[in-house]
Coordinates of N, CA and C in Angstrom, one line a residue:
M27 N 22.1 -3.4 -4.8 CA 22.2 -3.5 -3.4 C 21.1 -2.5 -2.9
K28 N 20.3 -2.9 -1.9 CA 19.3 -2.1 -1.3 C 19.8 -0.8 -0.7
G29 N 19.1 0.3 -1.0 CA 19.6 1.5 -0.4 C 20.6 2.2 -1.3
N30 N 21.1 1.6 -2.3 CA 22.1 2.1 -3.2 C 21.4 2.9 -4.3
F31 N 21.2 4.2 -4.0 CA 20.4 5.0 -4.9 C 21.2 5.4 -6.1
C32 N 20.5 5.6 -7.2 CA 21.2 6.0 -8.5 C 20.4 6.9 -9.3
G33 N 21.0 7.5 -10.3 CA 20.3 8.4 -11.2 C 20.5 8.0 -12.6
I34 N 19.6 8.3 -13.5 CA 19.7 8.0 -14.9 C 19.3 9.3 -15.6
N35 N 20.2 9.8 -16.4 CA 20.0 11.0 -17.2 C 19.3 10.7 -18.5
N36 N 18.4 11.6 -18.9 CA 17.7 11.5 -20.2 C 17.0 10.2 -20.4
F37 N 16.4 9.7 -19.4 CA 15.7 8.4 -19.5 C 14.4 8.5 -20.2
K38 N 14.1 7.7 -21.2 CA 12.8 7.6 -21.9 C 12.3 6.2 -21.8
P39 N 11.2 6.0 -21.0 CA 10.7 4.7 -20.8 C 10.1 4.1 -22.0
G40 N 10.3 2.8 -22.2 CA 9.7 2.1 -23.3 C 8.4 1.6 -23.0
Q41 N 7.7 0.9 -23.9 CA 6.4 0.4 -23.7 C 6.3 -0.5 -22.4
K42 N 7.2 -1.5 -22.3 CA 7.2 -2.4 -21.1 C 7.2 -1.6 -19.8
T43 N 8.1 -0.6 -19.8 CA 8.2 0.2 -18.5 C 7.0 1.1 -18.3
R44 N 6.4 1.6 -19.3 CA 5.2 2.4 -19.2 C 4.0 1.5 -18.6
E45 N 3.9 0.3 -19.2 CA 2.9 -0.7 -18.7 C 3.2 -1.0 -17.2
A46 N 4.5 -1.2 -16.9 CA 4.8 -1.6 -15.5 C 4.6 -0.4 -14.5
L47 N 4.8 0.8 -15.0 CA 4.5 2.0 -14.2 C 3.0 2.1 -13.9
A48 N 2.2 1.7 -14.9 CA 0.7 1.7 -14.7 C 0.4 0.7 -13.6
E49 N 1.1 -0.4 -13.6 CA 0.9 -1.5 -12.6 C 1.3 -0.9 -11.2
V50 N 2.4 -0.2 -11.2 CA 2.9 0.4 -9.9 C 1.8 1.4 -9.4
D51 N 1.2 2.1 -10.3 CA 0.1 3.0 -9.9 C -1.1 2.3 -9.4
R52 N -1.5 1.2 -10.0 CA -2.6 0.3 -9.6 C -2.3 -0.3 -8.2
I53 N -1.2 -0.8 -8.0 CA -0.8 -1.4 -6.7 C -0.9 -0.3 -5.6
T54 N -0.3 0.8 -5.9 CA -0.3 1.9 -4.9 C -1.7 2.4 -4.6
R55 N -2.5 2.6 -5.6 CA -3.9 3.1 -5.4 C -4.7 2.0 -4.6
S56 N -4.6 0.8 -5.0 CA -5.3 -0.3 -4.3 C -4.9 -0.4 -2.8
A57 N -3.6 -0.2 -2.5 CA -3.1 -0.3 -1.1 C -3.7 0.9 -0.3
N58 N -3.7 2.1 -1.0 CA -4.2 3.3 -0.3 C -5.7 3.1 0.0
I59 N -6.5 2.6 -1.0 CA -7.9 2.3 -0.7 C -8.1 1.4 0.4
L60 N -7.4 0.3 0.4 CA -7.5 -0.7 1.5 C -7.1 -0.1 2.9
T61 N -6.1 0.8 2.9 CA -5.7 1.4 4.1 C -6.9 2.3 4.6
H62 N -7.5 3.1 3.7 CA -8.6 3.9 4.1 C -9.8 3.1 4.6
L63 N -10.1 2.0 4.0 CA -11.2 1.1 4.4 C -10.9 0.5 5.8
L64 N -9.7 0.0 6.0 CA -9.3 -0.5 7.3 C -9.4 0.5 8.4
S65 N -9.0 1.7 8.0 CA -9.1 2.8 9.0 C -10.5 3.1 9.4
A66 N -11.5 2.9 8.6 CA -12.9 3.2 8.8 C -13.6 2.1 9.6
V67 N -13.0 0.9 9.7 CA -13.6 -0.2 10.4 C -13.9 0.1 11.8
P68 N -13.0 0.7 12.6 CA -13.4 0.9 14.0 C -14.6 1.8 14.1
L69 N -14.7 2.9 13.3 CA -15.9 3.8 13.4 C -17.2 3.0 13.1
F70 N -17.1 2.2 12.1 CA -18.3 1.3 11.7 C -18.6 0.4 12.8
Q71 N -17.6 -0.2 13.4 CA -17.9 -1.2 14.5 C -18.5 -0.5 15.7
F72 N -18.0 0.7 16.0 CA -18.5 1.5 17.2 C -19.9 2.0 17.0
F73 N -20.3 2.4 15.8 CA -21.5 3.1 15.7 C -22.6 2.4 14.8
A74 N -22.2 1.5 14.0 CA -23.2 0.8 13.1 C -24.1 -0.1 13.9
G75 N -25.4 -0.1 13.6 CA -26.3 -1.0 14.2 C -26.7 -0.7 15.7
R76 N -26.3 0.5 16.1 CA -26.7 0.9 17.5 C -28.1 1.3 17.5
S77 N -28.7 1.2 18.7 CA -30.1 1.6 18.8 C -30.2 3.1 18.6
S78 N -31.5 3.6 18.4 CA -31.6 5.0 18.1 C -31.6 5.8 19.4
Y79 N -31.6 5.2 20.6 CA -31.5 5.9 21.8 C -30.1 6.4 22.0
L80 N -29.9 7.7 22.0 CA -28.6 8.3 22.0 C -27.7 7.9 23.2
G81 N -28.3 7.9 24.4 CA -27.5 7.6 25.5 C -27.0 6.2 25.5
S82 N -27.8 5.2 25.1 CA -27.3 3.8 24.9 C -26.2 3.7 23.9
S83 N -26.4 4.4 22.8 CA -25.4 4.4 21.7 C -24.0 4.9 22.2
V84 N -24.1 6.0 22.9 CA -22.8 6.6 23.4 C -22.2 5.7 24.4
L85 N -22.9 5.1 25.3 CA -22.3 4.2 26.3 C -21.7 3.0 25.7
N86 N -22.4 2.4 24.7 CA -21.9 1.2 24.0 C -20.6 1.6 23.2
S87 N -20.6 2.8 22.6 CA -19.5 3.2 21.8 C -18.3 3.4 22.7
S88 N -18.5 4.0 23.9 CA -17.4 4.3 24.8 C -16.8 3.0 25.3
Y89 N -17.7 2.0 25.6 CA -17.2 0.7 25.9 C -16.4 0.0 24.8
N90 N -16.9 0.1 23.6 CA -16.2 -0.5 22.5 C -14.9 0.2 22.2
I91 N -14.8 1.5 22.3 CA -13.6 2.2 22.1 C -12.5 1.8 23.1
S92 N -12.9 1.6 24.3 CA -11.9 1.3 25.4 C -11.5 -0.2 25.3
T93 N -12.3 -1.0 24.7 CA -12.0 -2.4 24.6 C -11.5 -2.9 23.2
Y94 N -11.5 -1.9 22.3 CA -11.1 -2.3 20.9 C -9.7 -2.7 20.8
D95 N -9.4 -3.7 20.0 CA -8.0 -4.2 19.9 C -7.3 -3.3 18.8
W96 N -6.7 -2.2 19.3 CA -6.0 -1.3 18.5 C -4.7 -1.9 17.9
G97 N -4.1 -2.8 18.6 CA -2.9 -3.5 18.1 C -3.2 -4.3 16.8
K98 N -4.4 -4.9 16.8 CA -4.7 -5.7 15.5 C -4.9 -4.7 14.4
L99 N -5.5 -3.6 14.7 CA -5.7 -2.6 13.6 C -4.4 -2.1 13.1
A100 N -3.5 -1.8 14.0 CA -2.1 -1.3 13.6 C -1.4 -2.4 12.8
S101 N -1.5 -3.6 13.2 CA -0.9 -4.7 12.5 C -1.5 -4.9 11.1
A102 N -2.8 -4.8 11.0 CA -3.5 -4.8 9.7 C -3.0 -3.7 8.8
L103 N -2.9 -2.5 9.3 CA -2.5 -1.4 8.5 C -1.0 -1.5 8.1
S104 N -0.2 -2.0 8.9 CA 1.2 -2.2 8.6 C 1.4 -3.3 7.6
S105 N 0.5 -4.3 7.7 CA 0.6 -5.4 6.7 C 0.3 -5.0 5.3
V106 N -0.7 -4.0 5.2 CA -1.0 -3.5 3.8 C 0.3 -2.9 3.2
E107 N 1.0 -2.1 4.0 CA 2.3 -1.5 3.5 C 3.3 -2.6 3.1
K108 N 3.4 -3.6 3.9 CA 4.4 -4.7 3.6 C 4.0 -5.4 2.3
V109 N 2.7 -5.7 2.2 CA 2.3 -6.4 0.9 C 2.5 -5.5 -0.3
K110 N 2.2 -4.2 -0.1 CA 2.4 -3.3 -1.2 C 3.9 -3.2 -1.6
R111 N 4.8 -3.1 -0.6 CA 6.2 -3.1 -0.9 C 6.7 -4.4 -1.5
S112 N 6.2 -5.5 -1.1 CA 6.6 -6.8 -1.6 C 6.2 -6.9 -3.1
Q113 N 4.9 -6.4 -3.4 CA 4.5 -6.5 -4.8 C 5.3 -5.6 -5.7
L114 N 5.6 -4.4 -5.2 CA 6.4 -3.4 -6.0 C 7.9 -4.0 -6.2
E115 N 8.4 -4.6 -5.1 CA 9.8 -5.2 -5.3 C 9.8 -6.3 -6.3
K116 N 8.8 -7.1 -6.3 CA 8.7 -8.2 -7.2 C 8.5 -7.7 -8.6
L117 N 7.7 -6.7 -8.8 CA 7.6 -6.1 -10.2 C 8.9 -5.5 -10.6
A118 N 9.5 -4.7 -9.8 CA 10.8 -4.1 -10.2 C 11.9 -5.1 -10.5
S119 N 11.9 -6.2 -9.7 CA 12.9 -7.3 -10.0 C 12.6 -7.9 -11.3
E120 N 11.3 -8.2 -11.6 CA 11.0 -8.8 -12.9 C 11.3 -7.9 -14.1
M121 N 11.1 -6.6 -13.9 CA 11.4 -5.6 -14.9 C 12.9 -5.5 -15.2
M122 N 13.7 -5.6 -14.1 CA 15.2 -5.6 -14.3 C 15.6 -6.7 -15.3
V123 N 14.9 -7.8 -15.3 CA 15.3 -8.9 -16.1 C 14.6 -8.8 -17.5
R124 N 13.4 -8.3 -17.6 CA 12.7 -8.2 -18.8 C 13.1 -7.0 -19.7
T125 N 13.9 -6.1 -19.2 CA 14.3 -4.9 -19.9 C 15.9 -4.9 -20.0
Y126 N 16.4 -4.0 -20.8 CA 17.9 -3.9 -20.9 C 18.3 -2.4 -21.0
G127 N 19.5 -2.2 -20.8 CA 20.1 -0.8 -20.9 C 19.6 0.1 -19.8
A128 N 19.2 1.3 -20.2 CA 18.8 2.3 -19.3 C 17.5 1.9 -18.6
E129 N 16.6 1.1 -19.3 CA 15.4 0.7 -18.6 C 15.7 -0.3 -17.5
S130 N 16.6 -1.2 -17.7 CA 17.0 -2.2 -16.7 C 17.6 -1.4 -15.5
K131 N 18.4 -0.5 -15.8 CA 19.1 0.3 -14.8 C 18.0 1.1 -14.0
F132 N 17.0 1.6 -14.7 CA 15.9 2.3 -14.0 C 15.2 1.4 -13.0
W133 N 14.9 0.2 -13.4 CA 14.2 -0.7 -12.5 C 15.1 -1.2 -11.4
E134 N 16.4 -1.3 -11.6 CA 17.3 -1.6 -10.6 C 17.3 -0.5 -9.5
C135 N 17.3 0.8 -10.0 CA 17.2 1.9 -9.0 C 15.9 1.8 -8.2
V136 N 14.8 1.5 -8.9 CA 13.5 1.4 -8.2 C 13.6 0.3 -7.2
Y137 N 14.1 -0.8 -7.6 CA 14.2 -2.0 -6.6 C 15.0 -1.6 -5.4
N138 N 16.1 -0.9 -5.6 CA 17.0 -0.6 -4.5 C 16.4 0.5 -3.6
A139 N 15.5 1.3 -4.2 CA 14.8 2.3 -3.4 C 13.7 1.8 -2.5
L140 N 13.2 0.6 -2.8 CA 12.1 0.0 -2.1 C 12.6 -0.6 -0.8

């Protein structure tokens, strides 16, 4: 049951769990990189390709900042988190079935925490 947190004493992950934890790390790092890239998009759009004339660049940037669709950026950023969570839930769910004993219980705890 979601939100039902649990604890496991003296847990030693097996090979399948260690491989899955590496996948958790990969998913998390990829999502973080994508979040940083998406966060940089507005700056790139405001300032890239502007003329070298400073006044023109500042005026264009001001216009772009005031007309930028911040809602779309927020939606894109929250979508990254949703996709990450979905991938982690799927992995934890699969690992509950692919493992047994304490390892299966560990993955159940992970799934419930997501």
